[in-house]
Amino acid sequence: MSVSTLGVDLAKTSFSIHGVDARGKVQLRKNLNRSKLLDCIANLPPCLIGLEACSGAHYWAREFQKQGHQVRIMAPKYVIPYRTGAKNDGNDADAICEAVSRPRTRFVPTKSAEQQAVLAAHRIRKGWVKERTALINQIRGLMAEFGIVIAQGRWSLQRELPRILEDAENELPTIARALLHECYEHLQVLNQRIDDLERCFDIVAEHSETVQRLMTIPGVGAQTATAIVASVGKGQQFDKARDFAAWLGLVPRQYTTGGKPRLGRITKRGDTYLRTLLVHGTRAVLARVADKQDRLSEWSKGVIERRGYKRATVALAAKNARIIWAMLRSGKEYEAFAV
């Protein structure tokens, strides 16, 4: 069977494959269950395999690569224009097969199992932080029903809630007091789990020279550095630093027509989690630039004076993104006075 390009529509248990030869003639088109997919791919000669970026895509890419195939993962938005007819698994596989051979399609580098494990830790922490925030808001709402209001901030609630539960004169009903006590204990458990994961990031940083180099950039800590290295590796998928900043959504949105460029707010495209980490890191840097005289601090103060604090925060985040890309590609150390 002379298959040169293969499109695989991934799912949980049912998979569709569509293969063509060098002339584009269909040579293979079938549906398979999960247990038969690897055997079918193993019986094919080495070829180009296209996958949509989805749950399990990186696992299957690694498995197909072990069998000698070239695998490319792409975002679904690059597949949709090539789908003809109704949306079904067979037509999706056909569209993937066509999109993977197009020169303008952009691909996602295959992540290693170690990279996915680090990203899993970040996703779990993000979920627990979200759960903690929801729990804190719920506790505030329940106490407000009984006329008890606590100052804003997580630390204020964690400090005041035990005192409120122990106060027998605040007329808090017994049932409500017991429920709030359970909520407080659950909050303590979430705090511990989040702290444990943050220590996990520190351990990963200790064993990664690349992460340690990125952590020398002002505003980049272990959490940000590990997330970036796990997400983009050495950044080979980006041709230049601006491409990386654009992928993070940190460049202005452009609307140009008739030769007149118009730049607006940042696009906010790409990975929201990484962008958030970079922006929060630069906020911590800008909070301490007032008394500093180094070149980065002087640049930051100038942007704040000209454009305001919030724009300066995003501008410094975009600058850090470009510096990160340059360090990943070159392997060089951060130079504080070269920014």
mmCIF file of C-alpha atoms in Angstrom:
data_model
loop_
_atom_site.group_PDB
_atom_site.id
_atom_site.type_symbol
_atom_site.label_atom_id
_atom_site.label_comp_id
_atom_site.label_asym_id
_atom_site.label_seq_id
_atom_site.Cartn_x
_atom_site.Cartn_y
_atom_site.Cartn_z
ATOM 1 C CA MET A 1 0.000 0.000 0.000
ATOM 2 C CA SER A 2 1.681 3.246 -1.167
ATOM 3 C CA VAL A 3 0.416 5.722 1.420
ATOM 4 C CA SER A 4 2.530 8.889 1.642
ATOM 5 C CA THR A 5 0.207 11.115 3.698
ATOM 6 C CA LEU A 6 -2.246 10.017 6.369
ATOM 7 C CA GLY A 7 -4.859 11.939 8.301
ATOM 8 C CA VAL A 8 -6.052 10.506 11.623
ATOM 9 C CA ASP A 9 -9.181 11.801 13.332
ATOM 10 C CA LEU A 10 -8.622 11.052 17.018
ATOM 11 C CA ALA A 11 -11.323 10.198 19.529
ATOM 12 C CA LYS A 12 -11.702 8.203 22.734
ATOM 13 C CA THR A 13 -12.436 4.771 21.276
ATOM 14 C CA SER A 14 -13.285 5.195 17.571
ATOM 15 C CA PHE A 15 -10.727 6.524 15.062
ATOM 16 C CA SER A 16 -10.984 7.376 11.369
ATOM 17 C CA ILE A 17 -7.984 7.345 9.017
ATOM 18 C CA HIS A 18 -7.625 8.680 5.488
ATOM 19 C CA GLY A 19 -4.492 7.983 3.438
ATOM 20 C CA VAL A 20 -3.375 9.150 -0.010
ATOM 21 C CA ASP A 21 -0.381 8.407 -2.206
ATOM 22 C CA ALA A 22 2.113 10.883 -3.654
ATOM 23 C CA ARG A 23 -0.331 11.837 -6.430
ATOM 24 C CA GLY A 24 -3.182 12.480 -3.994
ATOM 25 C CA LYS A 25 -5.153 9.339 -4.859
ATOM 26 C CA VAL A 26 -7.016 7.768 -1.945
ATOM 27 C CA GLN A 27 -5.377 4.507 -0.864
ATOM 28 C CA LEU A 28 -6.804 3.981 2.591
ATOM 29 C CA ARG A 29 -10.044 5.006 4.272
ATOM 30 C CA LYS A 30 -11.444 3.159 7.262
ATOM 31 C CA ASN A 31 -12.686 3.347 10.852
ATOM 32 C CA LEU A 32 -10.818 1.578 13.649
ATOM 33 C CA ASN A 33 -11.256 1.034 17.343
ATOM 34 C CA ARG A 34 -8.563 1.982 19.813
ATOM 35 C CA SER A 35 -6.996 -1.478 20.105
ATOM 36 C CA LYS A 36 -6.379 -1.772 16.352
ATOM 37 C CA LEU A 37 -5.027 1.690 15.548
ATOM 38 C CA LEU A 38 -1.360 1.100 16.390
ATOM 39 C CA ASP A 39 -1.294 -2.225 14.511
ATOM 40 C CA CYS A 40 -2.733 -0.578 11.422
ATOM 41 C CA ILE A 41 -0.213 2.291 11.532
ATOM 42 C CA ALA A 42 2.647 -0.151 12.126
ATOM 43 C CA ASN A 43 1.823 -1.994 8.891
ATOM 44 C CA LEU A 44 2.145 1.191 6.819
ATOM 45 C CA PRO A 45 5.417 2.353 5.240
ATOM 46 C CA PRO A 46 6.970 5.464 6.837
ATOM 47 C CA CYS A 47 4.727 8.399 5.899
ATOM 48 C CA LEU A 48 3.546 11.844 6.977
ATOM 49 C CA ILE A 49 0.768 11.640 9.579
ATOM 50 C CA GLY A 50 -1.443 14.597 10.495
ATOM 51 C CA LEU A 51 -3.289 14.947 13.811
ATOM 52 C CA GLU A 52 -5.538 17.600 15.276
ATOM 53 C CA ALA A 53 -4.352 19.103 18.568
ATOM 54 C CA CYS A 54 -6.640 17.553 21.174
ATOM 55 C CA SER A 55 -6.576 15.351 24.236
ATOM 56 C CA GLY A 56 -4.236 12.445 23.570
ATOM 57 C CA ALA A 57 -2.699 13.933 20.410
ATOM 58 C CA HIS A 58 0.827 14.131 21.849
ATOM 59 C CA TYR A 59 0.631 10.558 23.143
ATOM 60 C CA TRP A 60 -0.372 9.216 19.732
ATOM 61 C CA ALA A 61 2.259 11.364 18.034
ATOM 62 C CA ARG A 62 4.971 9.821 20.195
ATOM 63 C CA GLU A 63 3.677 6.319 19.494
ATOM 64 C CA PHE A 64 3.561 6.898 15.724
ATOM 65 C CA GLN A 65 7.064 8.396 15.770
ATOM 66 C CA LYS A 66 8.376 5.240 17.437
ATOM 67 C CA GLN A 67 7.208 3.362 14.330
ATOM 68 C CA GLY A 68 9.237 5.603 12.032
ATOM 69 C CA HIS A 69 6.526 7.986 10.852
ATOM 70 C CA GLN A 70 6.752 11.771 10.607
ATOM 71 C CA VAL A 71 3.959 13.262 12.717
ATOM 72 C CA ARG A 72 2.615 16.795 12.653
ATOM 73 C CA ILE A 73 0.018 18.188 15.051
ATOM 74 C CA MET A 74 -2.055 21.205 14.028
ATOM 75 C CA ALA A 75 -4.770 23.340 15.577
ATOM 76 C CA PRO A 76 -8.346 22.529 14.448
ATOM 77 C CA LYS A 77 -8.687 25.985 12.847
ATOM 78 C CA TYR A 78 -6.232 24.904 10.137
ATOM 79 C CA VAL A 79 -8.304 21.801 9.348
ATOM 80 C CA ILE A 80 -11.777 23.344 9.066
ATOM 81 C CA PRO A 81 -11.208 25.100 5.680
ATOM 82 C CA TYR A 82 -10.344 21.762 4.030
ATOM 83 C CA ARG A 83 -13.404 19.834 5.219
ATOM 84 C CA THR A 84 -15.956 19.218 2.480
ATOM 85 C CA GLY A 85 -19.477 17.976 2.997
ATOM 86 C CA ALA A 86 -21.058 17.308 6.372
ATOM 87 C CA LYS A 87 -18.993 17.062 9.517
ATOM 88 C CA ASN A 88 -18.272 13.438 10.317
ATOM 89 C CA ASP A 89 -15.220 11.425 11.302
ATOM 90 C CA GLY A 90 -14.393 10.351 7.756
ATOM 91 C CA ASN A 91 -14.553 13.872 6.358
ATOM 92 C CA ASP A 92 -12.516 15.164 9.291
ATOM 93 C CA ALA A 93 -9.772 12.625 8.575
ATOM 94 C CA ASP A 94 -9.855 13.650 4.905
ATOM 95 C CA ALA A 95 -9.489 17.324 5.871
ATOM 96 C CA ILE A 96 -6.606 16.549 8.236
ATOM 97 C CA CYS A 97 -4.845 14.627 5.478
ATOM 98 C CA GLU A 98 -5.174 17.623 3.165
ATOM 99 C CA ALA A 99 -4.238 20.278 5.761
ATOM 100 C CA VAL A 100 -1.064 18.513 6.912
ATOM 101 C CA SER A 101 0.389 18.745 3.404
ATOM 102 C CA ARG A 102 -0.287 22.472 2.988
ATOM 103 C CA PRO A 103 2.821 24.708 3.257
ATOM 104 C CA ARG A 104 1.070 27.494 5.193
ATOM 105 C CA THR A 105 -0.252 25.241 7.955
ATOM 106 C CA ARG A 106 1.375 25.828 11.330
ATOM 107 C CA PHE A 107 2.171 22.870 13.510
ATOM 108 C CA VAL A 108 2.482 22.163 17.221
ATOM 109 C CA PRO A 109 5.745 20.471 18.312
ATOM 110 C CA THR A 110 5.196 17.099 19.936
ATOM 111 C CA LYS A 111 5.625 17.324 23.699
ATOM 112 C CA SER A 112 7.502 14.704 25.679
ATOM 113 C CA ALA A 113 5.843 12.827 28.525
ATOM 114 C CA GLU A 114 7.943 14.869 30.982
ATOM 115 C CA GLN A 115 6.702 18.146 29.519
ATOM 116 C CA GLN A 116 3.114 16.973 29.776
ATOM 117 C CA ALA A 117 3.660 15.923 33.390
ATOM 118 C CA VAL A 118 4.878 19.421 34.321
ATOM 119 C CA LEU A 119 1.956 21.000 32.492
ATOM 120 C CA ALA A 120 -0.402 18.624 34.311
ATOM 121 C CA ALA A 121 0.910 19.999 37.616
ATOM 122 C CA HIS A 122 0.213 23.537 36.397
ATOM 123 C CA ARG A 123 -3.310 22.654 35.274
ATOM 124 C CA ILE A 124 -4.110 20.925 38.558
ATOM 125 C CA ARG A 125 -2.806 23.897 40.555
ATOM 126 C CA LYS A 126 -4.870 26.272 38.427
ATOM 127 C CA GLY A 127 -7.968 24.193 39.121
ATOM 128 C CA TRP A 128 -7.318 24.145 42.860
ATOM 129 C CA VAL A 129 -6.741 27.912 42.936
ATOM 130 C CA LYS A 130 -10.054 28.379 41.132
ATOM 131 C CA GLU A 131 -11.755 26.053 43.605
ATOM 132 C CA ARG A 132 -10.199 27.941 46.536
ATOM 133 C CA THR A 133 -11.410 31.279 45.179
ATOM 134 C CA ALA A 134 -14.933 29.906 44.738
ATOM 135 C CA LEU A 135 -14.883 28.497 48.275
ATOM 136 C CA ILE A 136 -13.726 31.811 49.758
ATOM 137 C CA ASN A 137 -16.487 33.674 47.915
ATOM 138 C CA GLN A 138 -19.026 31.128 49.129
ATOM 139 C CA ILE A 139 -17.873 31.542 52.739
ATOM 140 C CA ARG A 140 -18.142 35.333 52.442
ATOM 141 C CA GLY A 141 -21.633 35.066 51.011
ATOM 142 C CA LEU A 142 -22.827 32.685 53.717
ATOM 143 C CA MET A 143 -21.460 34.860 56.532
ATOM 144 C CA ALA A 144 -23.014 37.971 55.002
ATOM 145 C CA GLU A 145 -26.402 36.269 55.388
ATOM 146 C CA PHE A 146 -25.844 36.461 59.154
ATOM 147 C CA GLY A 147 -24.538 40.026 59.172
ATOM 148 C CA ILE A 148 -20.844 39.099 59.370
ATOM 149 C CA VAL A 149 -18.599 40.920 56.877
ATOM 150 C CA ILE A 150 -14.836 40.407 56.526
ATOM 151 C CA ALA A 151 -12.346 42.724 54.835
ATOM 152 C CA GLN A 152 -11.362 41.896 51.261
ATOM 153 C CA GLY A 153 -8.527 39.502 50.597
ATOM 154 C CA ARG A 154 -7.860 35.824 51.179
ATOM 155 C CA TRP A 155 -5.556 36.451 54.103
ATOM 156 C CA SER A 156 -8.136 38.545 55.941
ATOM 157 C CA LEU A 157 -10.692 35.749 55.712
ATOM 158 C CA GLN A 158 -8.243 33.045 56.794
ATOM 159 C CA ARG A 159 -7.219 35.165 59.774
ATOM 160 C CA GLU A 160 -10.690 36.218 60.882
ATOM 161 C CA LEU A 161 -12.731 33.064 60.215
ATOM 162 C CA PRO A 162 -11.349 30.986 63.152
ATOM 163 C CA ARG A 163 -12.029 33.882 65.510
ATOM 164 C CA ILE A 164 -15.587 34.203 64.212
ATOM 165 C CA LEU A 165 -16.223 30.467 64.634
ATOM 166 C CA GLU A 166 -14.977 30.594 68.226
ATOM 167 C CA ASP A 167 -17.035 33.670 69.125
ATOM 168 C CA ALA A 168 -20.107 32.361 70.954
ATOM 169 C CA GLU A 169 -21.734 35.807 71.147
ATOM 170 C CA ASN A 170 -22.096 36.529 67.410
ATOM 171 C CA GLU A 171 -25.469 34.708 67.259
ATOM 172 C CA LEU A 172 -24.268 32.414 64.489
ATOM 173 C CA PRO A 173 -26.589 29.353 64.370
ATOM 174 C CA THR A 174 -25.064 26.028 65.325
ATOM 175 C CA ILE A 175 -25.692 24.458 61.912
ATOM 176 C CA ALA A 176 -24.114 27.409 60.105
ATOM 177 C CA ARG A 177 -21.149 27.393 62.485
ATOM 178 C CA ALA A 178 -20.563 23.684 61.813
ATOM 179 C CA LEU A 179 -20.827 24.132 58.033
ATOM 180 C CA LEU A 180 -18.445 27.087 58.021
ATOM 181 C CA HIS A 181 -16.005 25.041 60.091
ATOM 182 C CA GLU A 182 -16.116 22.314 57.420
ATOM 183 C CA CYS A 183 -15.512 24.946 54.746
ATOM 184 C CA TYR A 184 -12.541 26.306 56.687
ATOM 185 C CA GLU A 185 -11.001 22.840 56.978
ATOM 186 C CA HIS A 186 -11.464 22.296 53.227
ATOM 187 C CA LEU A 187 -9.804 25.667 52.622
ATOM 188 C CA GLN A 188 -6.813 24.556 54.675
ATOM 189 C CA VAL A 189 -6.551 21.360 52.620
ATOM 190 C CA LEU A 190 -6.600 23.344 49.359
ATOM 191 C CA ASN A 191 -3.910 25.685 50.678
ATOM 192 C CA GLN A 192 -1.700 22.733 51.515
ATOM 193 C CA ARG A 193 -2.182 21.093 48.128
ATOM 194 C CA ILE A 194 -1.370 24.328 46.298
ATOM 195 C CA ASP A 195 1.746 24.835 48.423
ATOM 196 C CA ASP A 196 2.884 21.278 47.688
ATOM 197 C CA LEU A 197 2.557 21.838 43.938
ATOM 198 C CA GLU A 198 4.508 25.084 44.172
ATOM 199 C CA ARG A 199 7.302 23.171 45.901
ATOM 200 C CA CYS A 200 7.081 20.704 43.017
ATOM 201 C CA PHE A 201 7.883 23.569 40.624
ATOM 202 C CA ASP A 202 10.922 24.422 42.728
ATOM 203 C CA ILE A 203 12.127 20.825 42.513
ATOM 204 C CA VAL A 204 11.703 20.816 38.727
ATOM 205 C CA ALA A 205 13.653 24.086 38.563
ATOM 206 C CA GLU A 206 16.525 22.611 40.576
ATOM 207 C CA HIS A 207 16.979 19.872 37.972
ATOM 208 C CA SER A 208 16.649 22.061 34.866
ATOM 209 C CA GLU A 209 19.474 24.352 33.796
ATOM 210 C CA THR A 210 17.170 26.073 31.289
ATOM 211 C CA VAL A 211 14.590 26.894 33.950
ATOM 212 C CA GLN A 212 17.290 28.260 36.239
ATOM 213 C CA ARG A 213 18.548 30.582 33.493
ATOM 214 C CA LEU A 214 15.051 31.913 32.811
ATOM 215 C CA MET A 215 14.536 32.576 36.518
ATOM 216 C CA THR A 216 17.317 35.194 36.393
ATOM 217 C CA ILE A 217 14.972 37.445 34.383
ATOM 218 C CA PRO A 218 13.182 39.974 36.641
ATOM 219 C CA GLY A 219 9.570 38.886 37.074
ATOM 220 C CA VAL A 220 10.124 35.249 36.081
ATOM 221 C CA GLY A 221 9.939 32.702 38.881
ATOM 222 C CA ALA A 222 9.886 28.917 39.053
ATOM 223 C CA GLN A 223 6.194 28.686 38.193
ATOM 224 C CA THR A 224 6.497 30.858 35.071
ATOM 225 C CA ALA A 225 9.786 29.334 33.895
ATOM 226 C CA THR A 226 8.656 25.721 34.252
ATOM 227 C CA ALA A 227 5.374 26.442 32.456
ATOM 228 C CA ILE A 228 7.144 28.114 29.518
ATOM 229 C CA VAL A 229 9.797 25.406 29.103
ATOM 230 C CA ALA A 230 7.147 22.682 29.303
ATOM 231 C CA SER A 231 4.949 24.484 26.764
ATOM 232 C CA VAL A 232 7.429 25.577 24.080
ATOM 233 C CA GLY A 233 10.641 23.653 24.772
ATOM 234 C CA LYS A 234 13.461 25.556 23.050
ATOM 235 C CA GLY A 235 11.100 27.732 21.027
ATOM 236 C CA GLN A 236 12.107 26.308 17.625
ATOM 237 C CA GLN A 237 8.535 26.720 16.361
ATOM 238 C CA PHE A 238 8.935 30.521 16.389
ATOM 239 C CA ASP A 239 11.092 32.262 13.785
ATOM 240 C CA LYS A 240 11.694 35.372 15.870
ATOM 241 C CA ALA A 241 11.032 36.815 19.310
ATOM 242 C CA ARG A 242 8.039 38.820 18.146
ATOM 243 C CA ASP A 243 6.347 35.628 16.944
ATOM 244 C CA PHE A 244 6.576 34.233 20.468
ATOM 245 C CA ALA A 245 5.150 37.447 21.962
ATOM 246 C CA ALA A 246 2.368 37.357 19.341
ATOM 247 C CA TRP A 247 1.604 33.715 20.183
ATOM 248 C CA LEU A 248 1.133 34.815 23.791
ATOM 249 C CA GLY A 249 -1.226 37.611 22.698
ATOM 250 C CA LEU A 250 1.066 40.390 23.966
ATOM 251 C CA VAL A 251 1.337 42.393 20.723
ATOM 252 C CA PRO A 252 -1.120 45.072 19.497
ATOM 253 C CA ARG A 253 -4.056 44.011 17.373
ATOM 254 C CA GLN A 254 -3.524 45.332 13.851
ATOM 255 C CA TYR A 255 -6.145 46.615 11.440
ATOM 256 C CA THR A 256 -4.447 47.867 8.289
ATOM 257 C CA THR A 257 -6.208 48.866 5.087
ATOM 258 C CA GLY A 258 -5.245 51.188 2.256
ATOM 259 C CA GLY A 259 -1.678 51.275 3.497
ATOM 260 C CA LYS A 260 -2.712 52.877 6.790
ATOM 261 C CA PRO A 261 -1.695 50.757 9.791
ATOM 262 C CA ARG A 262 -3.877 50.966 12.888
ATOM 263 C CA LEU A 263 -2.749 49.359 16.125
ATOM 264 C CA GLY A 264 -5.156 48.673 18.957
ATOM 265 C CA ARG A 265 -5.124 46.734 22.211
ATOM 266 C CA ILE A 266 -3.213 43.495 22.654
ATOM 267 C CA THR A 267 -4.749 40.514 20.886
ATOM 268 C CA LYS A 268 -4.966 38.239 23.964
ATOM 269 C CA ARG A 269 -4.559 35.254 21.677
ATOM 270 C CA GLY A 270 -2.635 32.109 22.481
ATOM 271 C CA ASP A 271 -1.948 30.653 25.897
ATOM 272 C CA THR A 272 -3.892 32.649 28.503
ATOM 273 C CA TYR A 273 -2.133 30.909 31.400
ATOM 274 C CA LEU A 274 1.393 31.835 30.266
ATOM 275 C CA ARG A 275 0.352 35.396 29.477
ATOM 276 C CA THR A 276 -1.189 35.748 32.936
ATOM 277 C CA LEU A 277 1.968 34.479 34.636
ATOM 278 C CA LEU A 278 4.161 36.929 32.713
ATOM 279 C CA VAL A 279 1.884 39.883 33.453
ATOM 280 C CA HIS A 280 1.649 39.067 37.168
ATOM 281 C CA GLY A 281 5.434 38.745 37.289
ATOM 282 C CA THR A 282 5.973 42.162 35.743
ATOM 283 C CA ARG A 283 3.550 43.716 38.227
ATOM 284 C CA ALA A 284 5.841 42.543 40.998
ATOM 285 C CA VAL A 285 8.818 44.112 39.187
ATOM 286 C CA LEU A 286 7.102 47.463 38.606
ATOM 287 C CA ALA A 287 6.119 47.646 42.259
ATOM 288 C CA ARG A 288 9.824 47.997 43.131
ATOM 289 C CA VAL A 289 11.251 50.192 40.341
ATOM 290 C CA ALA A 290 10.701 53.577 41.989
ATOM 291 C CA ASP A 291 13.997 53.560 43.934
ATOM 292 C CA LYS A 292 16.104 51.705 41.336
ATOM 293 C CA GLN A 293 18.429 53.290 38.780
ATOM 294 C CA ASP A 294 19.312 50.352 36.492
ATOM 295 C CA ARG A 295 18.480 50.499 32.793
ATOM 296 C CA LEU A 296 15.418 48.259 32.989
ATOM 297 C CA SER A 297 13.941 50.263 35.868
ATOM 298 C CA GLU A 298 14.556 53.564 34.063
ATOM 299 C CA TRP A 299 12.898 52.180 30.922
ATOM 300 C CA SER A 300 9.922 50.943 32.957
ATOM 301 C CA LYS A 301 9.489 54.280 34.730
ATOM 302 C CA GLY A 302 9.588 56.061 31.378
ATOM 303 C CA VAL A 303 6.821 53.843 29.987
ATOM 304 C CA ILE A 304 4.722 54.397 33.117
ATOM 305 C CA GLU A 305 5.061 58.170 32.756
ATOM 306 C CA ARG A 306 4.197 58.140 29.052
ATOM 307 C CA ARG A 307 1.548 55.412 28.850
ATOM 308 C CA GLY A 308 0.399 54.576 32.359
ATOM 309 C CA TYR A 309 0.955 51.696 34.772
ATOM 310 C CA LYS A 310 -1.211 49.048 33.070
ATOM 311 C CA ARG A 311 0.299 49.558 29.628
ATOM 312 C CA ALA A 312 3.760 49.489 31.183
ATOM 313 C CA THR A 313 2.926 46.144 32.779
ATOM 314 C CA VAL A 314 1.982 44.615 29.426
ATOM 315 C CA ALA A 315 4.965 46.244 27.684
ATOM 316 C CA LEU A 316 7.392 44.742 30.188
ATOM 317 C CA ALA A 317 5.662 41.346 29.889
ATOM 318 C CA ALA A 318 6.117 41.502 26.101
ATOM 319 C CA LYS A 319 9.773 42.466 26.569
ATOM 320 C CA ASN A 320 10.295 39.538 28.951
ATOM 321 C CA ALA A 321 8.659 37.188 26.429
ATOM 322 C CA ARG A 322 11.145 38.265 23.762
ATOM 323 C CA ILE A 323 14.054 37.896 26.171
ATOM 324 C CA ILE A 324 12.852 34.405 27.118
ATOM 325 C CA TRP A 325 12.693 33.335 23.470
ATOM 326 C CA ALA A 326 16.198 34.667 22.821
ATOM 327 C CA MET A 327 17.572 32.810 25.842
ATOM 328 C CA LEU A 328 15.839 29.564 24.869
ATOM 329 C CA ARG A 329 17.200 29.687 21.329
ATOM 330 C CA SER A 330 20.733 30.885 22.110
ATOM 331 C CA GLY A 331 21.341 29.146 25.441
ATOM 332 C CA LYS A 332 22.897 32.368 26.765
ATOM 333 C CA GLU A 333 22.560 33.886 30.221
ATOM 334 C CA TYR A 334 20.383 36.896 30.975
ATOM 335 C CA GLU A 335 22.270 40.166 30.633
ATOM 336 C CA ALA A 336 20.739 42.764 32.930
ATOM 337 C CA PHE A 337 22.062 45.784 31.045
ATOM 338 C CA ALA A 338 21.331 44.484 27.536
ATOM 339 C CA VAL A 339 17.544 44.981 27.680
#
